[in-house]
Each structure stands twice: as structure tokens, then as C-alpha cells.
PDB file of C-alpha atoms in Angstrom:
ATOM      1  CA  MET A  94       6.034   0.498  21.360  1.00  0.00           C
ATOM      2  CA  GLU A  95       5.595   4.297  19.817  1.00  0.00           C
ATOM      3  CA  THR A  96       8.264   6.029  20.888  1.00  0.00           C
ATOM      4  CA  ALA A  97       7.691   9.026  22.901  1.00  0.00           C
ATOM      5  CA  LEU A  98       4.762  10.770  20.859  1.00  0.00           C
ATOM      6  CA  SER A  99       7.843  10.472  17.342  1.00  0.00           C
ATOM      7  CA  GLY A 100       5.682   8.710  15.683  1.00  0.00           C
ATOM      8  CA  LYS A 101       8.326   5.600  15.329  1.00  0.00           C
ATOM      9  CA  PHE A 102       7.654   2.731  16.070  1.00  0.00           C
ATOM     10  CA  SER A 103       8.944  -1.049  16.942  1.00  0.00           C
ATOM     11  CA  GLY A 104       6.365  -3.022  14.686  1.00  0.00           C
ATOM     12  CA  LYS A 105       4.169  -2.666  13.006  1.00  0.00           C
ATOM     13  CA  ASP A 106       1.196  -4.142  15.280  1.00  0.00           C
ATOM     14  CA  ASP A 107       2.109  -0.880  17.384  1.00  0.00           C
ATOM     15  CA  ALA A 108       1.250   1.337  14.302  1.00  0.00           C
ATOM     16  CA  ARG A 109      -1.919  -0.585  13.810  1.00  0.00           C
ATOM     17  CA  ARG A 110      -3.136  -0.430  17.378  1.00  0.00           C
ATOM     18  CA  TRP A 111      -2.047   3.416  17.591  1.00  0.00           C
ATOM     19  CA  VAL A 112      -3.876   4.585  14.373  1.00  0.00           C
ATOM     20  CA  TRP A 113      -6.661   2.398  15.016  1.00  0.00           C
ATOM     21  CA  ASP A 114      -7.401   4.204  18.583  1.00  0.00           C
ATOM     22  CA  ARG A 115      -6.409   8.074  18.128  1.00  0.00           C
ATOM     23  CA  LEU A 116      -9.088   7.643  14.559  1.00  0.00           C
ATOM     24  CA  VAL A 117     -11.778   6.298  17.058  1.00  0.00           C
ATOM     25  CA  LEU A 118     -10.604   8.959  20.338  1.00  0.00           C
ATOM     26  CA  GLU A 119     -10.241  11.787  17.889  1.00  0.00           C
ATOM     27  CA  GLY A 120     -14.142  11.133  16.876  1.00  0.00           C
ATOM     28  CA  ILE A 121     -12.486  10.863  13.261  1.00  0.00           C
ATOM     29  CA  ALA A 122     -13.577   7.367  11.852  1.00  0.00           C
ATOM     30  CA  ARG A 123     -16.526   6.432  10.395  1.00  0.00           C
ATOM     31  CA  PRO A 124     -19.030   3.174  10.693  1.00  0.00           C
ATOM     32  CA  PRO A 125     -18.077   1.039   9.703  1.00  0.00           C
ATOM     33  CA  PHE A 126     -16.961   0.311  13.545  1.00  0.00           C
ATOM     34  CA  PRO A 127     -15.813  -1.179  14.476  1.00  0.00           C
ATOM     35  CA  ALA A 128     -12.460   0.483  13.360  1.00  0.00           C
ATOM     36  CA  HIS A 129     -10.511  -1.848  14.776  1.00  0.00           C
ATOM     37  CA  GLY A 130      -9.256  -4.831  13.091  1.00  0.00           C
ATOM     38  CA  ARG A 131     -10.046  -3.332   9.283  1.00  0.00           C
ATOM     39  CA  ILE A 132      -8.960  -1.111   7.133  1.00  0.00           C
ATOM     40  CA  PRO A 133     -10.021   2.110   9.413  1.00  0.00           C
ATOM     41  CA  ASN A 134     -12.433   4.333   6.922  1.00  0.00           C
ATOM     42  CA  PHE A 135     -12.845   7.828   8.011  1.00  0.00           C
ATOM     43  CA  GLN A 136     -13.849  11.129   7.625  1.00  0.00           C
ATOM     44  CA  GLY A 137     -12.583  13.681   4.677  1.00  0.00           C
ATOM     45  CA  ALA A 138     -11.822   9.861   2.672  1.00  0.00           C
ATOM     46  CA  LYS A 139     -14.214  12.197  -0.274  1.00  0.00           C
ATOM     47  CA  ASP A 140     -11.942  14.513  -0.197  1.00  0.00           C
ATOM     48  CA  ALA A 141      -8.574  12.425  -0.527  1.00  0.00           C
ATOM     49  CA  ALA A 142     -10.012  10.657  -3.059  1.00  0.00           C
ATOM     50  CA  ARG A 143     -11.226  13.350  -4.865  1.00  0.00           C
ATOM     51  CA  ARG A 144      -7.308  14.971  -4.308  1.00  0.00           C
ATOM     52  CA  LEU A 145      -5.757  11.619  -5.905  1.00  0.00           C
ATOM     53  CA  PHE A 146      -7.019  11.668  -9.307  1.00  0.00           C
ATOM     54  CA  GLU A 147      -5.647  15.096  -9.988  1.00  0.00           C
ATOM     55  CA  HIS A 148      -2.184  13.809  -9.569  1.00  0.00           C
ATOM     56  CA  PRO A 149      -0.849  11.586 -12.685  1.00  0.00           C
ATOM     57  CA  PRO A 150      -0.508   8.487 -13.334  1.00  0.00           C
ATOM     58  CA  TRP A 151      -3.891   8.071 -11.773  1.00  0.00           C
ATOM     59  CA  ARG A 152      -5.644  11.506 -13.173  1.00  0.00           C
ATOM     60  CA  ASP A 153      -4.249   9.614 -16.991  1.00  0.00           C
ATOM     61  CA  ALA A 154      -5.108   5.473 -15.864  1.00  0.00           C
ATOM     62  CA  ARG A 155      -7.421   3.020 -17.904  1.00  0.00           C
ATOM     63  CA  PHE A 156      -7.443   0.420 -15.745  1.00  0.00           C
ATOM     64  CA  VAL A 157      -7.129   0.972 -11.279  1.00  0.00           C
ATOM     65  CA  LYS A 158      -7.391  -1.586  -9.423  1.00  0.00           C
ATOM     66  CA  VAL A 159      -8.665  -0.590  -6.088  1.00  0.00           C
ATOM     67  CA  SER A 160      -8.928  -2.619  -3.088  1.00  0.00           C
ATOM     68  CA  PRO A 161     -12.595  -3.288  -1.936  1.00  0.00           C
ATOM     69  CA  ASP A 162     -12.157  -1.046   0.972  1.00  0.00           C
ATOM     70  CA  SER A 163     -14.885   1.014   3.026  1.00  0.00           C
ATOM     71  CA  PRO A 164     -12.962   3.387   2.358  1.00  0.00           C
ATOM     72  CA  GLN A 165     -11.756   3.402  -0.754  1.00  0.00           C
ATOM     73  CA  ARG A 166     -15.167   4.037  -2.109  1.00  0.00           C
ATOM     74  CA  TRP A 167     -14.615   6.655  -2.886  1.00  0.00           C
ATOM     75  CA  VAL A 168     -11.742   6.529  -4.948  1.00  0.00           C
ATOM     76  CA  ARG A 169     -14.164   3.452  -6.857  1.00  0.00           C
ATOM     77  CA  LEU A 170     -16.754   6.471  -7.194  1.00  0.00           C
ATOM     78  CA  ALA A 171     -14.132   9.081  -8.662  1.00  0.00           C
ATOM     79  CA  ALA A 172     -13.032   6.589 -10.768  1.00  0.00           C
ATOM     80  CA  LEU A 173     -16.010   5.739 -12.588  1.00  0.00           C
ATOM     81  CA  GLU A 174     -16.963   8.730 -12.728  1.00  0.00           C
ATOM     82  CA  LEU A 175     -13.503   9.509 -14.640  1.00  0.00           C
ATOM     83  CA  GLY A 176     -14.676   6.871 -17.088  1.00  0.00           C
ATOM     84  CA  LYS A 177     -11.454   4.558 -16.333  1.00  0.00           C
ATOM     85  CA  ILE A 178     -12.005   1.102 -15.188  1.00  0.00           C
ATOM     86  CA  VAL A 179     -12.028  -0.506 -11.971  1.00  0.00           C
ATOM     87  CA  LEU A 180     -10.020  -3.628 -11.551  1.00  0.00           C
ATOM     88  CA  VAL A 181     -10.846  -4.864  -7.915  1.00  0.00           C
ATOM     89  CA  PRO A 182     -10.340  -7.419  -5.981  1.00  0.00           C
ATOM     90  CA  THR A 183     -12.427 -10.105  -3.993  1.00  0.00           C
ATOM     91  CA  PRO A 184     -12.061 -10.599  -0.455  1.00  0.00           C
ATOM     92  CA  LYS A 185      -9.405 -13.167  -0.449  1.00  0.00           C
ATOM     93  CA  LEU A 186      -9.226 -13.400  -3.808  1.00  0.00           C
ATOM     94  CA  ALA A 187     -11.403 -16.421  -3.702  1.00  0.00           C
ATOM     95  CA  GLY A 188     -13.210 -15.060  -6.153  1.00  0.00           C
ATOM     96  CA  GLY A 189     -10.194 -13.426  -8.265  1.00  0.00           C
ATOM     97  CA  PHE A 190     -11.002 -10.008  -9.607  1.00  0.00           C
ATOM     98  CA  PHE A 191     -13.827  -7.569 -10.064  1.00  0.00           C
ATOM     99  CA  ARG A 192     -14.607  -5.709 -12.961  1.00  0.00           C
ATOM    100  CA  LEU A 193     -16.375  -2.199 -13.418  1.00  0.00           C
ATOM    101  CA  ASP A 194     -17.241  -0.485 -16.714  1.00  0.00           C
ATOM    102  CA  PRO A 195     -18.517   2.562 -16.133  1.00  0.00           C
ATOM    103  CA  ALA A 196     -19.409   2.216 -19.544  1.00  0.00           C
ATOM    104  CA  ARG A 197     -21.974  -0.955 -19.330  1.00  0.00           C
ATOM    105  CA  ILE A 198     -22.686   1.207 -15.810  1.00  0.00           C
ATOM    106  CA  PRO A 199     -26.304   3.996 -15.681  1.00  0.00           C
ATOM    107  CA  ALA A 200     -24.227   6.493 -14.397  1.00  0.00           C
ATOM    108  CA  SER A 201     -27.250   6.474 -11.471  1.00  0.00           C
ATOM    109  CA  ARG A 202     -25.851   3.909 -10.547  1.00  0.00           C
ATOM    110  CA  PHE A 203     -22.243   4.642 -10.200  1.00  0.00           C
ATOM    111  CA  SER A 204     -22.168   5.001  -6.497  1.00  0.00           C
ATOM    112  CA  GLU A 205     -24.316   2.166  -6.140  1.00  0.00           C
ATOM    113  CA  ALA A 206     -21.763  -0.102  -8.277  1.00  0.00           C
ATOM    114  CA  ALA A 207     -19.123   1.617  -6.014  1.00  0.00           C
ATOM    115  CA  LEU A 208     -20.395   0.020  -2.640  1.00  0.00           C
ATOM    116  CA  ARG A 209     -18.752  -3.407  -2.061  1.00  0.00           C
ATOM    117  CA  GLN A 210     -22.242  -4.581  -0.434  1.00  0.00           C
ATOM    118  CA  THR A 211     -23.695  -4.541  -4.176  1.00  0.00           C
ATOM    119  CA  MET A 212     -20.894  -4.424  -6.591  1.00  0.00           C
ATOM    120  CA  GLY A 213     -22.272  -7.656  -7.599  1.00  0.00           C
ATOM    121  CA  ARG A 214     -24.848  -6.775  -8.961  1.00  0.00           C
ATOM    122  CA  TRP A 215     -22.778  -4.381 -11.878  1.00  0.00           C
ATOM    123  CA  ALA A 216     -19.467  -5.689 -12.353  1.00  0.00           C
ATOM    124  CA  GLU A 217     -18.545  -8.841 -14.379  1.00  0.00           C
ATOM    125  CA  PRO A 218     -15.920 -11.478 -13.086  1.00  0.00           C
ATOM    126  CA  VAL A 219     -12.525 -11.534 -14.434  1.00  0.00           C
ATOM    127  CA  ALA A 220     -10.246 -14.533 -15.231  1.00  0.00           C
ATOM    128  CA  LEU A 221      -5.992 -13.985 -14.538  1.00  0.00           C
ATOM    129  CA  ASP A 222      -5.808 -14.865 -18.305  1.00  0.00           C
ATOM    130  CA  ASP A 223      -8.086 -11.537 -19.119  1.00  0.00           C
ATOM    131  CA  LEU A 224      -6.403  -9.060 -15.898  1.00  0.00           C
ATOM    132  CA  PRO A 225      -5.506  -6.348 -18.315  1.00  0.00           C
ATOM    133  CA  GLN A 226      -2.574  -5.078 -17.194  1.00  0.00           C
ATOM    134  CA  LEU A 227      -3.134  -1.724 -15.123  1.00  0.00           C
ATOM    135  CA  ASP A 228      -2.274   1.459 -15.246  1.00  0.00           C
ATOM    136  CA  ALA A 229      -2.848   2.146 -11.005  1.00  0.00           C
ATOM    137  CA  ILE A 230      -3.541   0.965  -8.051  1.00  0.00           C
ATOM    138  CA  VAL A 231      -4.946   2.245  -4.552  1.00  0.00           C
ATOM    139  CA  ALA A 232      -4.900   0.083  -1.924  1.00  0.00           C
ATOM    140  CA  GLY A 233      -6.275   0.466   1.578  1.00  0.00           C
ATOM    141  CA  SER A 234      -4.371   1.081   4.322  1.00  0.00           C
ATOM    142  CA  VAL A 235      -4.547   0.954   7.956  1.00  0.00           C
ATOM    143  CA  ALA A 236      -0.565   3.109   8.898  1.00  0.00           C
ATOM    144  CA  VAL A 237       1.790   4.225   6.580  1.00  0.00           C
ATOM    145  CA  THR A 238       5.257   7.020   6.363  1.00  0.00           C
ATOM    146  CA  ALA A 239       6.097  10.019   4.535  1.00  0.00           C
ATOM    147  CA  THR A 240       8.456   7.095   2.901  1.00  0.00           C
ATOM    148  CA  GLY A 241       6.263   4.616   1.155  1.00  0.00           C
ATOM    149  CA  LYS A 242       5.586   2.464   3.903  1.00  0.00           C
ATOM    150  CA  ARG A 243       2.452   1.032   4.139  1.00  0.00           C
ATOM    151  CA  CYS A 244       0.721  -1.587   6.301  1.00  0.00           C
ATOM    152  CA  GLY A 245      -3.066  -2.687   5.825  1.00  0.00           C
ATOM    153  CA  LYS A 246      -5.019  -4.294   8.658  1.00  0.00           C
ATOM    154  CA  GLY A 247      -1.936  -7.470   8.942  1.00  0.00           C
ATOM    155  CA  ALA A 248      -3.350 -10.241   6.300  1.00  0.00           C
ATOM    156  CA  GLY A 249      -1.622  -9.526   4.083  1.00  0.00           C
ATOM    157  CA  TYR A 250      -3.721  -9.509   0.544  1.00  0.00           C
ATOM    158  CA  SER A 251      -2.746  -6.231  -0.757  1.00  0.00           C
ATOM    159  CA  ASP A 252       0.088  -7.174  -0.775  1.00  0.00           C
ATOM    160  CA  LEU A 253       0.147 -11.250  -2.771  1.00  0.00           C
ATOM    161  CA  GLU A 254      -1.824  -9.346  -5.080  1.00  0.00           C
ATOM    162  CA  TYR A 255       0.345  -6.835  -6.439  1.00  0.00           C
ATOM    163  CA  ALA A 256       2.922 -10.359  -6.387  1.00  0.00           C
ATOM    164  CA  LEU A 257      -0.116 -11.651  -8.909  1.00  0.00           C
ATOM    165  CA  LEU A 258       0.177  -9.888 -11.326  1.00  0.00           C
ATOM    166  CA  LEU A 259       4.186  -9.523 -11.483  1.00  0.00           C
ATOM    167  CA  GLU A 260       3.930 -13.895 -11.437  1.00  0.00           C
ATOM    168  CA  LEU A 261       0.985 -13.807 -14.360  1.00  0.00           C
ATOM    169  CA  GLY A 262       3.765 -11.309 -15.379  1.00  0.00           C
ATOM    170  CA  HIS A 263       2.589  -7.559 -15.671  1.00  0.00           C
ATOM    171  CA  ARG A 264       4.104  -4.614 -15.008  1.00  0.00           C
ATOM    172  CA  PRO A 265       4.909  -2.685 -11.706  1.00  0.00           C
ATOM    173  CA  ALA A 266       2.320  -0.323 -11.800  1.00  0.00           C
ATOM    174  CA  PRO A 267       2.571   2.680  -9.538  1.00  0.00           C
ATOM    175  CA  VAL A 268       0.852   2.618  -5.753  1.00  0.00           C
ATOM    176  CA  ALA A 269      -1.628   5.600  -4.198  1.00  0.00           C
ATOM    177  CA  THR A 270      -3.412   5.257  -0.287  1.00  0.00           C
ATOM    178  CA  THR A 271      -5.560   7.277   0.058  1.00  0.00           C
ATOM    179  CA  VAL A 272      -5.703   7.712   4.672  1.00  0.00           C
ATOM    180  CA  ALA A 273      -6.264   9.978   7.432  1.00  0.00           C
ATOM    181  CA  ASP A 274      -3.795  12.653   7.987  1.00  0.00           C
ATOM    182  CA  ARG A 275      -3.812  10.561  11.832  1.00  0.00           C
ATOM    183  CA  GLN A 276      -3.084   8.016   9.467  1.00  0.00           C
ATOM    184  CA  VAL A 277       0.656   9.272   8.098  1.00  0.00           C
ATOM    185  CA  VAL A 278       3.220   7.560  10.600  1.00  0.00           C
ATOM    186  CA  GLU A 279       7.051   8.691  11.390  1.00  0.00           C
ATOM    187  CA  ASP A 280       8.606   5.597  10.760  1.00  0.00           C
ATOM    188  CA  PHE A 281       8.100   1.547  11.337  1.00  0.00           C
ATOM    189  CA  PRO A 282       8.993  -1.553  10.083  1.00  0.00           C
ATOM    190  CA  ALA A 283       9.451  -2.676   6.315  1.00  0.00           C
ATOM    191  CA  ASP A 284       9.262  -6.321   4.742  1.00  0.00           C
ATOM    192  CA  THR A 285      10.109  -7.014   1.483  1.00  0.00           C
ATOM    193  CA  THR A 286       6.655  -8.578   0.400  1.00  0.00           C
ATOM    194  CA  ASP A 287       4.805  -5.212   1.618  1.00  0.00           C
ATOM    195  CA  LEU A 288       3.598  -2.837  -1.109  1.00  0.00           C
ATOM    196  CA  PRO A 289       5.567   0.139  -2.249  1.00  0.00           C
ATOM    197  CA  LEU A 290       3.837   3.546  -2.117  1.00  0.00           C
ATOM    198  CA  ALA A 291       4.396   5.705  -4.531  1.00  0.00           C
ATOM    199  CA  LEU A 292       1.019   8.208  -3.039  1.00  0.00           C
ATOM    200  CA  ILE A 293      -0.461   9.311   0.017  1.00  0.00           C
ATOM    201  CA  CYS A 294      -3.319  11.042  -0.166  1.00  0.00           C
ATOM    202  CA  THR A 295      -5.228  12.827   2.994  1.00  0.00           C
ATOM    203  CA  PRO A 296      -8.414  14.354   2.680  1.00  0.00           C
ATOM    204  CA  THR A 297      -5.840  17.570   3.736  1.00  0.00           C
ATOM    205  CA  ARG A 298      -2.247  17.377   1.461  1.00  0.00           C
ATOM    206  CA  SER A 299      -0.500  14.733  -1.118  1.00  0.00           C
ATOM    207  CA  VAL A 300       2.788  13.346  -0.291  1.00  0.00           C
ATOM    208  CA  ALA A 301       4.669  12.182  -3.646  1.00  0.00           C
ATOM    209  CA  VAL A 302       6.636   9.581  -1.762  1.00  0.00           C
ATOM    210  CA  ALA A 303      10.463  11.112  -3.514  1.00  0.00           C
ATOM    211  CA  ALA A 304      12.253   7.469  -3.926  1.00  0.00           C
ATOM    212  CA  GLY A 305      10.069   4.602  -4.557  1.00  0.00           C
ATOM    213  CA  ARG A 306      10.809   1.578  -2.186  1.00  0.00           C
ATOM    214  CA  ALA A 307      12.111  -1.102  -3.788  1.00  0.00           C
ATOM    215  CA  GLY A 308       8.726  -4.104  -4.463  1.00  0.00           C
ATOM    216  CA  PRO A 309       8.539  -8.304  -4.080  1.00  0.00           C
ATOM    217  CA  ALA A 310       9.683  -9.429  -7.384  1.00  0.00           C
ATOM    218  CA  GLY A 311       7.244 -12.023  -7.156  1.00  0.00           C
ATOM    219  CA  ILE A 312       5.664 -13.684  -4.569  1.00  0.00           C
ATOM    220  CA  GLN A 313       7.562 -16.213  -1.821  1.00  0.00           C
ATOM    221  CA  TRP A 314       6.064 -18.547  -2.470  1.00  0.00           C
ATOM    222  CA  GLY A 315       7.986 -19.897   0.409  1.00  0.00           C
ATOM    223  CA  ARG A 316       6.193 -17.809   2.849  1.00  0.00           C
ATOM    224  CA  LEU A 317       2.678 -19.121   2.631  1.00  0.00           C
ATOM    225  CA  SER A 318       1.327 -22.669   4.252  1.00  0.00           C
ATOM    226  CA  PRO A 319      -1.164 -24.776   2.626  1.00  0.00           C
ATOM    227  CA  VAL A 320      -3.719 -22.875   4.411  1.00  0.00           C
ATOM    228  CA  ASP A 321      -2.997 -19.664   3.052  1.00  0.00           C
ATOM    229  CA  LEU A 322      -3.330 -21.402  -0.360  1.00  0.00           C
ATOM    230  CA  GLU A 323      -6.542 -23.080   0.565  1.00  0.00           C
ATOM    231  CA  ALA A 324      -7.463 -19.633   1.139  1.00  0.00           C
ATOM    232  CA  MET A 325      -6.750 -18.341  -1.677  1.00  0.00           C
ATOM    233  CA  PRO A 326      -7.001 -20.383  -4.575  1.00  0.00           C
ATOM    234  CA  VAL A 327      -6.445 -18.194  -7.365  1.00  0.00           C
ATOM    235  CA  LEU A 328      -2.834 -18.224  -6.067  1.00  0.00           C
ATOM    236  CA  GLU A 329      -2.868 -22.303  -5.847  1.00  0.00           C
ATOM    237  CA  GLU A 330      -4.192 -21.860 -10.032  1.00  0.00           C
ATOM    238  CA  VAL A 331      -1.279 -19.453 -10.438  1.00  0.00           C
ATOM    239  CA  ARG A 332       1.536 -21.947  -7.750  1.00  0.00           C
ATOM    240  CA  ARG A 333       0.054 -25.066 -10.544  1.00  0.00           C
ATOM    241  CA  ARG A 334       1.093 -23.024 -13.899  1.00  0.00           C
ATOM    242  CA  ALA A 335       4.929 -22.574 -13.331  1.00  0.00           C
ATOM    243  CA  PRO A 336       6.565 -25.361 -15.224  1.00  0.00           C
ATOM    244  CA  ASP A 337       8.429 -25.757 -11.451  1.00  0.00           C
ATOM    245  CA  GLY A 338       5.987 -25.236  -9.253  1.00  0.00           C
ATOM    246  CA  LEU A 339       7.469 -23.029  -7.371  1.00  0.00           C
ATOM    247  CA  THR A 340       7.338 -24.726  -4.013  1.00  0.00           C
TER     248      THR A 340
END
């Protein structure tokens, strides 16, 4: 539970519930509803996205991975308008990644391409071996701290996507998130599999993390069940490629 209005939480679930409740009660949450149980959309998401691209390396990136979540629609749109190639993971990584190339999309259709529901009309599927080295990453979040901790809705997909790229031989890329101001809390426990945030952008401010947290070195296969692997075929494919089977 939260302690004495300090914003310190003993568990991620407590932080998630507090954030979801506050966004709804204070009228900050935006469709789709319900806000609970998802990466919540929020008032000012467009402003947070614009603020993000004021900062290197996001400003200078060519290849940016952006989550498919609703508030990051504005990040995807801004990236396309700035001429960046956007890589979007499909839900549960079931279909690998989508590639949005502004050179192949009419500018009048950028908004459609950035919207999750209509993205498929303009996206190209990308095989694992064809994924480019990413210059920067943008993840959706439920709660974050100014020290770079992040928690999503609890499924761990963004963390797995990051670890997957490392397993494929990619260099670590800096990770940012766009959130409402209310989503920045004082503290909650972190895990060794968590994404390390380097930048947090809200509608009113940017928080550069002073010292980057250590991120995962790769996928912790022992923590994944057969059901997890079955639900995410791309992970099973990577596991089979490993010389020792990664068991």
C-alpha cells in the first residue's frame, strides 16, 4: 500500500491501482476506457510526445521502437512527421514487429498509420533477422519514478521485447516513456527484468534520469513457462536458435 501520501509503494500492483484510480478520479484519463488494466491514455499525451522529441537521441534517431499503446499514438505520429522509421511490436509479440516507413506512407495518412486500429493498412511485417539496430525506444507505462523505475500493466511485454533484442545481438538502446504527471510516483520495487528508463516526458516537464539503471542482459528463460512461450512464438523461435537451447 501507499505510505502516508508519500507516493512510496510496497508493490507494483499498489502503484498501478493508485495511478489508475487517480487518473480516473481526477479526470485525467482519456479513452479507451476503462483505464484500469491497461496502459492508460491521458490528457496531454500529445504534448508529452512533442516534448520527447526535443531530446537526443530521440530527436536524432532514425529507427525508433514505439509501443502500440493508446497514449503513444502521438509518439508514433510525431516520429513519422519527423521522418523517422517506427518499429511497433504486435500484441504479445504474436506477429513479431510492424515497420512504419514515412517514405512509403502519404503524409495525409500519417494519423491513420499511427493509430493502432488502422496501422496494419500501412505497416510492413518485419522478420526477426531484418530488425534494424534501434536508435531509441519509447515504452508505455502505468507508473514510473524519477529514478528510472517503470511498471507496465503487469504482463511484462515491453521488458521481454527489450531483452529479446539483446538476445538477437542488438546493442542496448535508451528507453523513454510518456506519461501523465500523476503517473510519476516516489518509489516502488524494481525487478532485474525491468526496462531501464533514461527519460520521462509528461505534458509539463521532462525528467532525465541522472544515472541509468542496469537493465536486463537478455531473456531470463527460467522465468518463462511453456504457456508463455506458446503465447509468444517469437520467443520460442529465439530459444530454438540458441546453441544450448537456453533451457
